[in-house]
Coordinates of C-alpha atoms in Angstrom, one line a residue:
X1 CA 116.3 -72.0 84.9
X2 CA 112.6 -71.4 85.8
X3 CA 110.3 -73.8 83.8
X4 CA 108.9 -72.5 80.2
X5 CA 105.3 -70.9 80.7
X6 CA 102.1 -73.7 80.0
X7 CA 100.2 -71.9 77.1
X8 CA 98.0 -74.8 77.1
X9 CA 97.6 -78.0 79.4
X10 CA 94.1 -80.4 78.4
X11 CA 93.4 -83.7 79.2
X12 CA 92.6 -85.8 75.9
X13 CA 92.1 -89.4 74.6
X14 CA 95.2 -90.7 72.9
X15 CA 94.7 -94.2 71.3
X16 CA 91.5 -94.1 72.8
X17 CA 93.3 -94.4 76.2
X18 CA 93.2 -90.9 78.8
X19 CA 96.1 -88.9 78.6
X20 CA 97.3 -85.1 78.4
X21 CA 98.9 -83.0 75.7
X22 CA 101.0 -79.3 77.0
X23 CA 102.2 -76.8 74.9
X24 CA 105.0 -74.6 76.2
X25 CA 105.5 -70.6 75.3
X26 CA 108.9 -72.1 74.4
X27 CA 107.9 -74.5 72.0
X28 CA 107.5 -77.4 73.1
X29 CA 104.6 -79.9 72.9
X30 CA 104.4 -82.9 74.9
X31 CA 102.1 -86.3 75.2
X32 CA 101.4 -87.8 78.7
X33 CA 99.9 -91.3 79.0
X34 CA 99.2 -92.8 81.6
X35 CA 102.1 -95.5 82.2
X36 CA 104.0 -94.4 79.6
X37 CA 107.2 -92.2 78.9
X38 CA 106.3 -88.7 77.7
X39 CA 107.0 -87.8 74.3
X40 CA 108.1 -84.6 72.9
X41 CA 108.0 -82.3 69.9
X42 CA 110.1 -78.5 69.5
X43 CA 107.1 -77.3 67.4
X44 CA 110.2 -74.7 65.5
X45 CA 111.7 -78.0 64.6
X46 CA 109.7 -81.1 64.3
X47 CA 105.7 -79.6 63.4
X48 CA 105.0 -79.2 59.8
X49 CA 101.1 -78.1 61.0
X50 CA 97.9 -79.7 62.0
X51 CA 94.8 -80.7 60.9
X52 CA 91.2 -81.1 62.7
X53 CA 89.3 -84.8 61.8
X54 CA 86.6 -84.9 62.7
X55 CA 86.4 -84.7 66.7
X56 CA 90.5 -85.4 66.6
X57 CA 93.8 -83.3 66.0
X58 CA 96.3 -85.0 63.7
X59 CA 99.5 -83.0 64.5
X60 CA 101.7 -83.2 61.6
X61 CA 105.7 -83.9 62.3
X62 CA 109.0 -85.1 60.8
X63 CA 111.3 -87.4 62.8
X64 CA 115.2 -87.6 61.9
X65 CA 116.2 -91.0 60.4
X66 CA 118.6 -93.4 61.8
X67 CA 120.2 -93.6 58.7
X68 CA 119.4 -91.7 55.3
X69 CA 118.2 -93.1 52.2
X70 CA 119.3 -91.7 49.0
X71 CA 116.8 -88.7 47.6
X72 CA 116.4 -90.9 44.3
X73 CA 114.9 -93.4 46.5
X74 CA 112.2 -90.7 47.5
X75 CA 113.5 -90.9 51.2
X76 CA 116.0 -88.6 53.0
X77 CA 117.1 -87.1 56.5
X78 CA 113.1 -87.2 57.7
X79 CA 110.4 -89.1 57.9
X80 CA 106.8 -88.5 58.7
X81 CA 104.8 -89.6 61.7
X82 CA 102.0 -88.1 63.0
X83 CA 101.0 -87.9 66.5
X84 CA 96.7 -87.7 66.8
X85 CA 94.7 -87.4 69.7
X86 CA 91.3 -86.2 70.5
X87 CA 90.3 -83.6 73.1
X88 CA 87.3 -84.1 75.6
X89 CA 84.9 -80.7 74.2
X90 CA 84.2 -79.0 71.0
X91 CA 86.1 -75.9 72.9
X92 CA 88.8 -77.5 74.2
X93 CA 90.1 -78.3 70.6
X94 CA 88.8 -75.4 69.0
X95 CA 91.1 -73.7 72.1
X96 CA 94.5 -76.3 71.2
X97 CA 94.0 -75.3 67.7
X98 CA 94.2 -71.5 68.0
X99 CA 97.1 -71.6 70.1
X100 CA 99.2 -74.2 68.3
X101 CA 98.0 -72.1 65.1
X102 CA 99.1 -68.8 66.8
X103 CA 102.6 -70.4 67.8
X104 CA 102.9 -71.3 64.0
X105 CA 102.5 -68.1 62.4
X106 CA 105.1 -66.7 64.9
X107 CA 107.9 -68.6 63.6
X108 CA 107.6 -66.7 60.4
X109 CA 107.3 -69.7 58.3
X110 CA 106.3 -69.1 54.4
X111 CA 102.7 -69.3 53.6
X112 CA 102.9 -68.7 49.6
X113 CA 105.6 -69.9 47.5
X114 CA 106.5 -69.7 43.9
X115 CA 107.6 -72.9 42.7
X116 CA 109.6 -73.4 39.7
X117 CA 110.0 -76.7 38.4
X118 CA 113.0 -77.6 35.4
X119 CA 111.9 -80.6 33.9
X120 CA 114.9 -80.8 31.6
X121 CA 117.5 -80.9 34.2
X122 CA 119.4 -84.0 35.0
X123 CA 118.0 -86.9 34.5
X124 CA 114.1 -84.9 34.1
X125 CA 113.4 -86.5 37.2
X126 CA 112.3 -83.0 38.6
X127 CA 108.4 -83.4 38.3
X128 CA 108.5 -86.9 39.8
X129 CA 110.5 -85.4 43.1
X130 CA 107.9 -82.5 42.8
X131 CA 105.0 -84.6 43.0
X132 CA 106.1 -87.3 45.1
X133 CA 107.9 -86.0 47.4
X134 CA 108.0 -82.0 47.5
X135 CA 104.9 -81.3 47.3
X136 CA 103.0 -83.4 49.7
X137 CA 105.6 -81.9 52.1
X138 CA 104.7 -77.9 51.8
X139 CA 100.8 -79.2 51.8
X140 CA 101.5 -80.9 55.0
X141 CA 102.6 -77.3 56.7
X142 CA 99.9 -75.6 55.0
X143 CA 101.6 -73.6 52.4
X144 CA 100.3 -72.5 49.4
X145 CA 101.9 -73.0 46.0
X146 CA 102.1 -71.1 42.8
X147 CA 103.8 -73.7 40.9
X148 CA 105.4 -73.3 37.2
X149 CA 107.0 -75.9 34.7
X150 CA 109.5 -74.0 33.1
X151 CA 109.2 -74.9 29.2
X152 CA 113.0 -73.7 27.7
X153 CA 115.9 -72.0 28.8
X154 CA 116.3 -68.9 30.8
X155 CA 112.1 -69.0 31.1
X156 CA 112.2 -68.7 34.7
X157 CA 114.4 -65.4 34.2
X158 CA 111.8 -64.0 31.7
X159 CA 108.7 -64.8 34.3
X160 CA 110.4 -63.4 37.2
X161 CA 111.5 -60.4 35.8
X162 CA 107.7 -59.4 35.0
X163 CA 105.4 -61.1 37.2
X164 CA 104.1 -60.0 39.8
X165 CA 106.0 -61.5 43.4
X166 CA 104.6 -59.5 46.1
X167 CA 102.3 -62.1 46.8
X168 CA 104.6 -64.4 47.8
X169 CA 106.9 -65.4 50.4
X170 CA 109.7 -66.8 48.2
X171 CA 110.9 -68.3 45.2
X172 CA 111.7 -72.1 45.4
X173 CA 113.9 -73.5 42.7
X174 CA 113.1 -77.3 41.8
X175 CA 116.1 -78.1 39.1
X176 CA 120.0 -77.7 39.6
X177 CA 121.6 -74.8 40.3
X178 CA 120.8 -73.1 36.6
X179 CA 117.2 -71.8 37.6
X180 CA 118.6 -70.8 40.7
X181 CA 120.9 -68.4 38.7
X182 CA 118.3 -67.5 36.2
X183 CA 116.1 -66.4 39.2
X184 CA 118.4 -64.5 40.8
X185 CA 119.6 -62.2 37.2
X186 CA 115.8 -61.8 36.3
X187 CA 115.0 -60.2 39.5
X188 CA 118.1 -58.1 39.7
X189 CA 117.6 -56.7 36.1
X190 CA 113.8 -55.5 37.5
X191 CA 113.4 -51.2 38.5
X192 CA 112.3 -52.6 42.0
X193 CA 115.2 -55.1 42.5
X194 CA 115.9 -53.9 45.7
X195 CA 112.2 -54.5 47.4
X196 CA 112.1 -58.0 45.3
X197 CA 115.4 -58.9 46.0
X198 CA 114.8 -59.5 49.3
X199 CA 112.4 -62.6 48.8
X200 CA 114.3 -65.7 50.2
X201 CA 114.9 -68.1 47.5
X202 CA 115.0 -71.9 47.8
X203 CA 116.9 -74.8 46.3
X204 CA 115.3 -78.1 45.8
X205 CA 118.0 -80.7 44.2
X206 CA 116.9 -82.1 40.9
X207 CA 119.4 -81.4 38.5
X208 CA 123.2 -82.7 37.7
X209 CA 125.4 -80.2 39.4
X210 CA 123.6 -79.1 42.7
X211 CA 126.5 -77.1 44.5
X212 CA 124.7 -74.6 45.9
X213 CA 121.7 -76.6 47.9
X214 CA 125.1 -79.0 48.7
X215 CA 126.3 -76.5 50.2
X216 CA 123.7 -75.3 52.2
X217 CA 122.8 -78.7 53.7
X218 CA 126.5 -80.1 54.0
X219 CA 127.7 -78.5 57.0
X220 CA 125.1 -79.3 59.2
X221 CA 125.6 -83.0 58.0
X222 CA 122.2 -83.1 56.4
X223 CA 122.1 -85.3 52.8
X224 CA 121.6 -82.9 49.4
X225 CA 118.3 -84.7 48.5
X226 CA 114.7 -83.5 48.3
X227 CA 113.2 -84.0 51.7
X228 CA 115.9 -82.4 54.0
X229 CA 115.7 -79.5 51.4
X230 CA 112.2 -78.9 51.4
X231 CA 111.8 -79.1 55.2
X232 CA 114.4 -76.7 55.2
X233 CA 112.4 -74.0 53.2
X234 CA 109.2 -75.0 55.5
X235 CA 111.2 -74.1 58.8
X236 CA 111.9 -70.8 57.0
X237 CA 115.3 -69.9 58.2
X238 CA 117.3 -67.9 55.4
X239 CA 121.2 -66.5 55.5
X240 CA 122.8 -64.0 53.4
X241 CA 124.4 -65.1 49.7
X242 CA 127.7 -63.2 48.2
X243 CA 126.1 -61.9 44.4
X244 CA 129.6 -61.6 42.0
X245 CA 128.8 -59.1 39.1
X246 CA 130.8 -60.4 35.7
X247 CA 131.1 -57.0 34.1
X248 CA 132.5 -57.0 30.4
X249 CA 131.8 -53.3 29.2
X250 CA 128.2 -52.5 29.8
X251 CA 127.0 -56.2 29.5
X252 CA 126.3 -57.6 33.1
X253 CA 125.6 -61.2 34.2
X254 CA 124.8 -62.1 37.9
X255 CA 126.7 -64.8 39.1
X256 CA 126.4 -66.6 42.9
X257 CA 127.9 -69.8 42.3
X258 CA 131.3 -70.4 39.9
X259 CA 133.0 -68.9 37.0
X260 CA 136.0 -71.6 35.3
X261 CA 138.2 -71.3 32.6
X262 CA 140.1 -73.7 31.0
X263 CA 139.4 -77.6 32.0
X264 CA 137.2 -77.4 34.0
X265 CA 135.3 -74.9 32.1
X266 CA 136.3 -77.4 29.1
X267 CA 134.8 -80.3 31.2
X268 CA 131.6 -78.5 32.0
X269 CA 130.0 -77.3 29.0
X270 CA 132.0 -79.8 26.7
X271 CA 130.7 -82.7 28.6
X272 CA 127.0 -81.5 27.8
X273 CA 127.1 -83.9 24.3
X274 CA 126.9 -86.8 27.3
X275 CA 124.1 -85.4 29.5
X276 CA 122.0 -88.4 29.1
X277 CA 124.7 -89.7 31.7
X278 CA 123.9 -88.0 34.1
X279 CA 126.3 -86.4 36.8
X280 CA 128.6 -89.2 35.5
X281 CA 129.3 -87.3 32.3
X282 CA 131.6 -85.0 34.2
X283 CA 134.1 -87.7 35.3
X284 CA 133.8 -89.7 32.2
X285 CA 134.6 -86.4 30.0
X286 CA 137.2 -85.1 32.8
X287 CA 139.3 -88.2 32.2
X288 CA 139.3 -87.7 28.0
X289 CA 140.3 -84.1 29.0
X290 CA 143.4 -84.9 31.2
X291 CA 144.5 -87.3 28.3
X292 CA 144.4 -84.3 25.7
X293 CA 145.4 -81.5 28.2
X294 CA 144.9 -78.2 26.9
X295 CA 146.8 -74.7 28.2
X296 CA 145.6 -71.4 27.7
X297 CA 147.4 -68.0 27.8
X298 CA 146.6 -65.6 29.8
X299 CA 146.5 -63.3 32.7
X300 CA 144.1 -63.4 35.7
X301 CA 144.8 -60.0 38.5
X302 CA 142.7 -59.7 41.8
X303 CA 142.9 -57.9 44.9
X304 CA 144.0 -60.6 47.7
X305 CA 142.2 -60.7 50.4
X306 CA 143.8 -60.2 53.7
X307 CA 146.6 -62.5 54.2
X308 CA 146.5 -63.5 51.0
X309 CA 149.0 -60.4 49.6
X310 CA 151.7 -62.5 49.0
X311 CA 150.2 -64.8 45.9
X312 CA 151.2 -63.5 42.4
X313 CA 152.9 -60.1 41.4
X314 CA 152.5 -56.8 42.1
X315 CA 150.7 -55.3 38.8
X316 CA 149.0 -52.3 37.3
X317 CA 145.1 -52.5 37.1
X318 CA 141.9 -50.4 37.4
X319 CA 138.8 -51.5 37.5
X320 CA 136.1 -50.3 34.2
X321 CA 134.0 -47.7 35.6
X322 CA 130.6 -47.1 33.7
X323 CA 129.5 -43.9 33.6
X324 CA 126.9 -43.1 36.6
X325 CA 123.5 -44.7 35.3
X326 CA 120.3 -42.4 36.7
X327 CA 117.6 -44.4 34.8
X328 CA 116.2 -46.4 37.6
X329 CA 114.2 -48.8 35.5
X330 CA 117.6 -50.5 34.6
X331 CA 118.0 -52.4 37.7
X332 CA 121.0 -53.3 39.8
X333 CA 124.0 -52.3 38.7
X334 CA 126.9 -54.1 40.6
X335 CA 128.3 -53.0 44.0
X336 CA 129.4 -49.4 44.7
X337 CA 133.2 -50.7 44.9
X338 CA 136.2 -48.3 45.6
X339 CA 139.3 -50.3 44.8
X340 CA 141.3 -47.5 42.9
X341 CA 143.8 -47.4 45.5
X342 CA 144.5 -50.5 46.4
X343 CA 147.4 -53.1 45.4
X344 CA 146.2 -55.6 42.6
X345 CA 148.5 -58.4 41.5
X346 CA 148.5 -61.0 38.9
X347 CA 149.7 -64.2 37.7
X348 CA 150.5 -64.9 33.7
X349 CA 149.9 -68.1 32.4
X350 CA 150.0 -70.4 30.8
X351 CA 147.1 -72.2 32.8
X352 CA 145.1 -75.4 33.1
X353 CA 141.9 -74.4 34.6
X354 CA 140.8 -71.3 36.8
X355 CA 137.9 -71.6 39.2
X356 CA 136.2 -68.9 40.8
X357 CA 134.0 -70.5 43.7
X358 CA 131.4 -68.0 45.8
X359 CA 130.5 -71.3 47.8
X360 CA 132.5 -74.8 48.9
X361 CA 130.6 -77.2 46.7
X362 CA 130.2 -77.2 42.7
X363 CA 128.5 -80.2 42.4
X364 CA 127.4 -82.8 45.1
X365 CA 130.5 -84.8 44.8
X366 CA 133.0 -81.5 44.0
X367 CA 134.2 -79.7 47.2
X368 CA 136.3 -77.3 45.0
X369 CA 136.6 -74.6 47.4
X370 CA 136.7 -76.1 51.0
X371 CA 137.2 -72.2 52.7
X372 CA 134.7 -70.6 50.7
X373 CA 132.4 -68.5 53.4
X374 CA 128.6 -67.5 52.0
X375 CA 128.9 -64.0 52.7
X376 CA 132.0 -63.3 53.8
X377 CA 132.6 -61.0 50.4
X378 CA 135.4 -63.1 48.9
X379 CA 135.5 -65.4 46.1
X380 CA 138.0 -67.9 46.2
X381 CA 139.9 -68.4 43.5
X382 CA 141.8 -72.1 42.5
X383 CA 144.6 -71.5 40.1
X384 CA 146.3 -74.8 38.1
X385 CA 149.1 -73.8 35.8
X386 CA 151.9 -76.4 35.1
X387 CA 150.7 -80.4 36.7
X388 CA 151.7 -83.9 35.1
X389 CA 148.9 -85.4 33.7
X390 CA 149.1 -88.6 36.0
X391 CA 149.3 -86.1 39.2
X392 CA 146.3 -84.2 37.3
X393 CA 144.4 -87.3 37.2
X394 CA 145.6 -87.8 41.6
X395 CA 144.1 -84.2 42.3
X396 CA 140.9 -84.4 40.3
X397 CA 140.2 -87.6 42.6
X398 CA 141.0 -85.4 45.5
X399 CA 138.2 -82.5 44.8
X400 CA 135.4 -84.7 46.2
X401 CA 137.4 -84.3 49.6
X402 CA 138.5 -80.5 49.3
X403 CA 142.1 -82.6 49.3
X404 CA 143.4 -80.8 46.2
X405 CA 143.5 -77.4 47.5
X406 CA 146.6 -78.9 49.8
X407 CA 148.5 -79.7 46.1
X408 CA 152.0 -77.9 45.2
X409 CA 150.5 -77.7 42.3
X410 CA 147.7 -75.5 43.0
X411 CA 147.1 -71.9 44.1
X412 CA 144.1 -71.6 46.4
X413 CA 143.5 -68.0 47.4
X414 CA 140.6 -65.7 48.3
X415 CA 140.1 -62.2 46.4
X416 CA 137.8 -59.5 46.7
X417 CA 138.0 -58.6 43.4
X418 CA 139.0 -60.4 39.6
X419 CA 139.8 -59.6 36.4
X420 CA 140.3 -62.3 33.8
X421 CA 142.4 -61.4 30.1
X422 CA 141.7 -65.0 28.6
X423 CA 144.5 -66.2 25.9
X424 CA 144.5 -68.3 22.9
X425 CA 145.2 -72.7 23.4
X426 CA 149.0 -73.1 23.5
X427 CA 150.6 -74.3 20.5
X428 CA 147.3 -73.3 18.3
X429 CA 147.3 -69.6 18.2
X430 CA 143.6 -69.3 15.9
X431 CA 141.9 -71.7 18.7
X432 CA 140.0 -70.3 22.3
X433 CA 138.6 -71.8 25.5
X434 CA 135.1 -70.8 27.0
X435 CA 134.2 -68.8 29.8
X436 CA 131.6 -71.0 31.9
X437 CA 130.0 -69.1 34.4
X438 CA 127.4 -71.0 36.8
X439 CA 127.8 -73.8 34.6
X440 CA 126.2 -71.8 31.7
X441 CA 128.4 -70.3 28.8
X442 CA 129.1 -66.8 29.3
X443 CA 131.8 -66.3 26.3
X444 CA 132.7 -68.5 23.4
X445 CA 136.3 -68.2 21.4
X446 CA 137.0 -68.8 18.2
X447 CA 137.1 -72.5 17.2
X448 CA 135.3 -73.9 20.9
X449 CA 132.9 -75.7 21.2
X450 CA 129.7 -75.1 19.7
X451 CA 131.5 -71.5 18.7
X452 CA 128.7 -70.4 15.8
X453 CA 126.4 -69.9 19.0
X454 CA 126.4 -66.7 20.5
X455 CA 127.6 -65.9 24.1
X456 CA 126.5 -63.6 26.2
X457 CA 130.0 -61.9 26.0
X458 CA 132.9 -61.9 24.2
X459 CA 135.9 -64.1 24.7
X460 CA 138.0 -61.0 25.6
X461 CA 138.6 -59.4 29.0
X462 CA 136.4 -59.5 32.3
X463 CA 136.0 -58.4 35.5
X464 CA 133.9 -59.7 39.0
X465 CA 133.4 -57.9 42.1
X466 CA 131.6 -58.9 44.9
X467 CA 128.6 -57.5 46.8
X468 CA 128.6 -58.8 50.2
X469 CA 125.4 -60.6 51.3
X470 CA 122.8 -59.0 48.4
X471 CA 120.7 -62.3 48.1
X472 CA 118.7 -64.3 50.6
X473 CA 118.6 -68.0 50.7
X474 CA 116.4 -70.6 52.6
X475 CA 118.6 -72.2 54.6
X476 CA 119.4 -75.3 57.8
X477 CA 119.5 -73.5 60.7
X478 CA 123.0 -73.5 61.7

């Protein structure tokens, strides 16, 4: 293979000793000295930008660490270490700069970001990751930010469903996964959803659950923390999301993460009277759960996906069609699906938990669904009906490994399409579960928790379908 093309070869001072910097049309810059080994940066990978000081060029990069330390310790997968150096003329750097500037902009990097930062998620700790580490991090590669503190629930919904966003080059999320979901159904319910839909959307983990940005950084063995995050939205590489419309009548919600009924559902909204714990509420409540199992009636049907057409029985269902909406300031309506044709099946309860998973993490130590694809336009759905509480307690150990999907006890399937008939508690007729959806309530039943606050929907049937790949995410190059 025939050498990269020099865009730009100048001798410099380095350290104050004479040396040479080279920039490739590849990508690649690298440092000769005299007597020393060359060094070398992929400007896609390891740049954030540059900076002129004076007579010298302070070249801004991120090196991989040996070994990670934990986000909550402000450290990560990177580090920065900057390589200066200072050419021999006025027009000799005034000639580096243009071209490592012009190299830059090719890579499509963002320039302008909208920033939303939760500071009620988690432990609060998202405006001290923001300042200390986030932000510094974007200034380093030169991008501007639009940055608002969202002051209650479902504000970041209300702004981006008004504002302005053509100005920017995406939306970055600083909380757990819930202003992620608020985002994502405030822009969908705008008349021009599908121009502003297709803004990539970043995840910055500060909250308790974090599945999505888990699962984003996960498979390319990169730790869910702040830094490997943030350089990840700098880099600017997206991939296509799976968006699951919850339909229940005309009411709509958006949904790109979960929906759970029964314990875990139970555990996750429950579990919020402990919040002050943390991400450890959600064991400590799962084990008072298991102790007190509850069972719901019910009915779940889905279409399987292929190879999947043997789970369940073969059952009569159609999904609710609206009539055809022609007012165009509503906003997105749900996918165009044709299913009327097709074999659904069910399974009849009584169950322990459903899960509905769109990606393989729920939470950073949770990998419910281990097969779960972004956009491969399947949810996969984990079914628990009839389990020992002591074998109970064995599989919920197992989800941090993906371990539990392997149980006899459980059926793990993918589905292109789900309806959900949800059934009084077993045993106590007059008593209902919750519907959880993106770990936010979407329906309440009578005598739940917290059941005198009103729910999106009723506790009564639902269906989801699936539109393959309608969001865009900021994502590791994989």
């Amino acid at each position: 293979m025939a050498p990269a093309e020099v865009i730009i070869l100048d001798m410099v001072f380095i350290d104050g000793e004479l040396g040479m910097v080279k920039l490739t049309a590849d990508g690649v810059l690298e440092a000769i000295e005299y007597g020393e080994p060359s060094r070398y940066w992929t400007v896609k990978k390891d740049v954030l930008g540059f900076v002129v000081e004076g007579k010298e060029i302070r070249i801004k990069t991120v090196v991989e660490r040996e070994e990670g330390i934990c986000c909550r310790e402000f450290g990560g997968d990177y580090s920065r270490k900057d390589f200066i150096f200072e050419p021999f003329s006025e027009d000799a750097r005034n000639r580096f700069c243009f071209k490592l500037h012009q190299y830059l902009d090719s890579l499509g990097r963002p320039k302008r970001l909208l920033v939303f930062v939760n500071p009620f998620g988690g432990k609060k700790s998202a405006k001290q990751i923001f300042e200390k580490e986030v932000k510094r991090l974007f200034e380093d590669a030169d991008i501007h930010l639009d940055v608002q503190e969202t002051k209650y629930q479902l504000h970041a919904k209300e702004m981006v469903r008004s504002m302005d966003v053509s100005k920017y080059d995406g939306i970055v999320c600083v909380s757990g996964d819930g202003v992620l979901v608020e985002v994502v159904n405030g822009l969908l319910q705008r008349a021009d959803w599908k121009t502003v839909f297709k803004l990539p959307i970043g995840i910055i983990p500060a909250g308790t659950g974090n599945g999505m940005i888990k699962s984003l950084l996960d498979p390319v063995g990169l730790q869910c923390c702040a830094n490997s995050a943030t350089i990840s939205i700098i880099r600017g590489h997206t991939r296509s999301l799976d968006v699951a419309t919850i339909s229940q009548g005309t009411t709509k919600f958006f949904s790109v993460l979960m929906l759970a009924w029964g314990l875990v559902a139970d555990i996750d909204i429950e579990s919020e009277k402990f919040r002050w714990m943390g991400s450890a509420r959600i064991d400590f409540y799962a084990i008072q759960r298991i102790i007190c199992l509850r069972q719901y009636n019910g009915r779940v049907l889905f279409l399987p996906a292929p190879g999947f057409e043997s789970y369940g029985q073969p059952a009569s269902y159609s999904l609710y069609k609206e009539t055809p909406v022609r007012d165009k300031n509503l906003g997105y309506q749900g996918p165009d699906t044709k299913f009327e044709d097709l074999e659904w099946r069910e399974i009849k309860g009584p169950f322990v938990s459903v899960w509905l998973h769109n990606v393989p993490w729920g939470a950073e130590n949770n990998l419910v669904a281990p097969a779960a694809k972004f956009s491969d336009g399947f949810l996969d759905l984990i079914v628990l009906k009839n389990c020992p509480k002591l074998a109970l307690l064995s599989l919920m150990t197992q989800i941090s490994e993906g371990t539990h999907v392997q149980s006899p006890y459980v059926e793990y399937l993918k589905v292109k399409a789900f309806a959900l008939e949800p059934g009084a508690l077993v045993g106590e007729p007059d008593k209902e579960g919750i519907i959880d959806a993106d770990g936010e309530v979407l329906a309440r039943g009578r005598r739940s928790y917290k059941c005198e606050q009103i729910a999106l929907m009723s506790y009564d049937k639902l269906q989801i379908t699936v539109d393959q790949g309608l969001a865009t995410l900021f994502s590791p190059e994989y």
